[in-house]
Amino acid sequence: IYLMPTPNSILIIGAGIAGLTIVERIMRNQQSLAVTIVGATDERSQRVSFWRDRNRSAALALPGAQSWSAWSFNTQKLGFSLQRGKALEYVSFDARSYKAHLTDSLQQAGVRHFDDLVKSVQKTSQGFHIETSQRAIEADVVIDTRPPELPESTLKQQFVGRTLTTQSPHAIAHPVLMDFNIAPIAPNGISFIYALPLSDTRLLVEATTFSYETLAQEPYESAIDAWIQAHVPAVELNPRDEVEHGILPMGPVTPRQTELLAAGLAGNAARHATGYAFTGILRQAEHFAEALRTGQGLTTIQPYSGRSRWMDSLFLDLMRDNPAHLIQLFEAMAHSLSGDDFAHFLSDTGGWMPCLRTIAAAPKRPFLAALWKRL
Ligand SMILES: Cc1cc2nc3c(=O)[nH]c(=O)nc-3n(C[C@H](O)[C@H](O)[C@H](O)COP(=O)(O)OP(=O)(O)OC[C@H]3O[C@@H](n4cnc5c(N)ncnc54)[C@H](O)[C@@H]3O)c2cc1C
């Protein structure tokens, strides 16, 4: 897509993480551009985590964010293991507060925000004509962050998370990224628990699957209950415990209207091997802001490098052939990679070395078979 290099007006569909992050980034150096967001305020409970270079933490304001310099894994074969990040840290923030903060500051900066639903977008000779549930709007450029459809053939990451309070301090000191030591939730996929210690007495426990099928919420709830019973004594029953859930694409997606610029999950921000999307959203925001600043045409970008996408396709081949092989691969990465290599690999930073070390750590036979197929 190549659109007018210096548009006068931009409309963003969706007031989710991508829509608001992109507008915030654009507004830093565009005072004269008319920017409109169309989408209801997103009140979902959502905790978002990603890896960040310790030295660049000032570049992004994340109110109330927490960070850790170590994270752990638990596998059936090798038990618990801890990885430490030296240059990179694991950061987590409450996305609802983040969105509320951005919504307020963008309104103060003069961004129009309509809580409407976009019904249709049509290309015109001047730009775009947008019909919403409440009004009609014209804009030179439209960036679409409406979530994409997820066909059955797309592998999905599905999860249910519960934030709970304990009566006495729990013993989970670091984020548990993957605990594979649980009864399977998805019959034809992989299942694990993710746990994030938000304080001494607050914990987010998330049951996650990588699977082609979409499952009911109940087996995830049971997996959370079982994990809590095994690892967290004295849980306070609190009706206000927050529950979050999601289904993320682990494979290429097509936006709802291919003639529009796409961003967020709709623009393939979710990393195919993991579902992590925030790093991709930051790259999309940076790209749009930079293209506007320099007067280049706006395009939809692939937020991850060709190297990462190629590695992800190998991961997904492994999963397709035999889900147990993907668990073995994560197990090998947990035990053989340094924290920084693991974090760089997942964040698509640090060049080829983290990828090569991942290949060196991978279980040889299934990985070489997947590699052979790709070649
Ligand atoms: C519970 C949860 C936890 C996650 N945790 C992480 C994490 O730890 N790390 C990570 O990297 N990623 C995480 N993700 C993945 C990713 O970061 C999020 O899905 C993120 O919300 C994606 O942002 P988005 O703007 O693309 O989509 P969304 O946040 O879903 O925003 C899309 C917006 O479009 C709006 N919309 C839809 N249709 C219309 C319409 N017709 N008109 C107007 N608006 C419309 C929706 O209401 C929504 O607000 C998580 C996702 C979920 C759901």
Coordinates of C-alpha atoms and ligand atoms in Angstrom, one line a residue, residues 13-19 38-42 44-50 90 99 116-119 145-147 159 194 206 244-248 263-266 269 275-279 281, ligand 1:
I13 CA -10.2 1.9 13.8
G14 CA -10.0 0.4 17.3
A15 CA -9.1 1.9 20.7
G16 CA -7.2 -1.2 21.8
I17 CA -3.5 -1.4 22.6
A18 CA -2.4 -1.0 19.0
G19 CA -4.7 1.9 18.1
V38 CA -13.1 5.3 16.4
G39 CA -13.7 2.5 18.9
A40 CA -15.3 1.8 22.3
T41 CA -13.0 2.3 25.3
D42 CA -11.6 -1.1 26.0
R44 CA -11.0 -5.8 29.4
S45 CA -8.8 -7.0 32.1
Q46 CA -5.5 -7.6 30.4
R47 CA -1.9 -7.9 31.7
V48 CA 0.7 -7.5 29.0
S49 CA 4.4 -8.5 29.3
F50 CA 7.4 -8.3 27.0
Y90 CA 10.9 -9.0 31.6
K99 CA -5.2 2.4 27.7
D116 CA -18.6 4.2 17.9
L117 CA -18.5 1.0 16.0
V118 CA -17.1 1.2 12.4
K119 CA -19.7 -0.2 10.0
T145 CA -6.8 -2.5 14.1
R146 CA -10.0 -4.6 14.1
P147 CA -8.9 -8.1 15.2
F159 CA -5.5 -18.9 27.6
Y194 CA 2.2 -19.2 33.1
E206 CA -2.7 -18.4 33.4
E244 CA -8.7 -12.5 31.7
H245 CA -8.8 -14.6 28.6
G246 CA -7.7 -14.5 25.0
I247 CA -7.2 -16.3 21.7
L248 CA -4.2 -15.2 19.6
A263 CA -1.8 -2.9 12.6
G264 CA -2.0 -4.7 15.8
L265 CA -3.0 -8.4 15.7
A266 CA -4.7 -7.5 12.3
A269 CA 1.8 -8.2 15.4
G275 CA 1.6 -15.1 20.5
Y276 CA 3.6 -12.3 22.1
A277 CA 2.4 -9.1 20.3
F278 CA 3.4 -6.0 22.1
T279 CA 6.9 -5.7 20.7
I281 CA 2.9 -3.2 18.1
Ligands
LIG1 C1 -5.7 -11.1 28.0 C2 -4.6 -10.9 27.0 C3 -3.3 -10.9 27.5 C4 -2.2 -10.7 26.6 N1 -0.9 -10.7 27.1 C5 0.1 -10.4 26.2 C6 1.4 -10.3 26.7 O1 1.6 -10.6 27.9 N2 2.4 -9.9 25.9 C7 2.1 -9.6 24.6 O2 3.1 -9.3 23.8 N3 0.9 -9.8 24.1 C8 -0.1 -10.1 24.9 N4 -1.4 -10.2 24.3 C9 -1.6 -10.1 22.9 C10 -1.7 -8.6 22.4 O3 -0.7 -7.8 23.0 C11 -3.1 -8.1 22.7 O4 -4.1 -9.0 22.1 C12 -3.4 -6.7 22.3 O5 -4.6 -6.3 22.8 C13 -3.4 -6.6 20.8 O6 -3.7 -5.2 20.5 P1 -4.7 -4.8 19.3 O7 -4.9 -3.4 19.4 O8 -4.2 -5.4 18.0 O9 -6.1 -5.6 19.5 P2 -7.2 -5.2 20.6 O10 -6.5 -4.8 21.9 O11 -8.1 -6.4 20.6 O12 -7.9 -4.0 20.0 C14 -8.7 -4.0 18.9 C15 -9.8 -3.0 19.2 O13 -10.6 -2.9 18.0 C16 -12.0 -2.7 18.5 N5 -12.9 -3.0 17.4 C17 -13.2 -4.2 16.9 N6 -14.1 -4.0 15.9 C18 -14.4 -2.7 15.8 C19 -15.2 -1.8 15.0 N7 -16.0 -2.4 14.0 N8 -15.2 -0.5 15.2 C20 -14.4 0.1 16.1 N9 -13.6 -0.7 16.9 C21 -13.6 -2.0 16.8 C22 -12.1 -3.7 19.7 O14 -13.2 -3.3 20.5 C23 -10.7 -3.5 20.3 O15 -10.8 -2.5 21.3 C24 -2.5 -10.5 25.2 C25 -3.8 -10.5 24.8 C26 -4.8 -10.7 25.6 C27 -6.3 -10.8 25.1

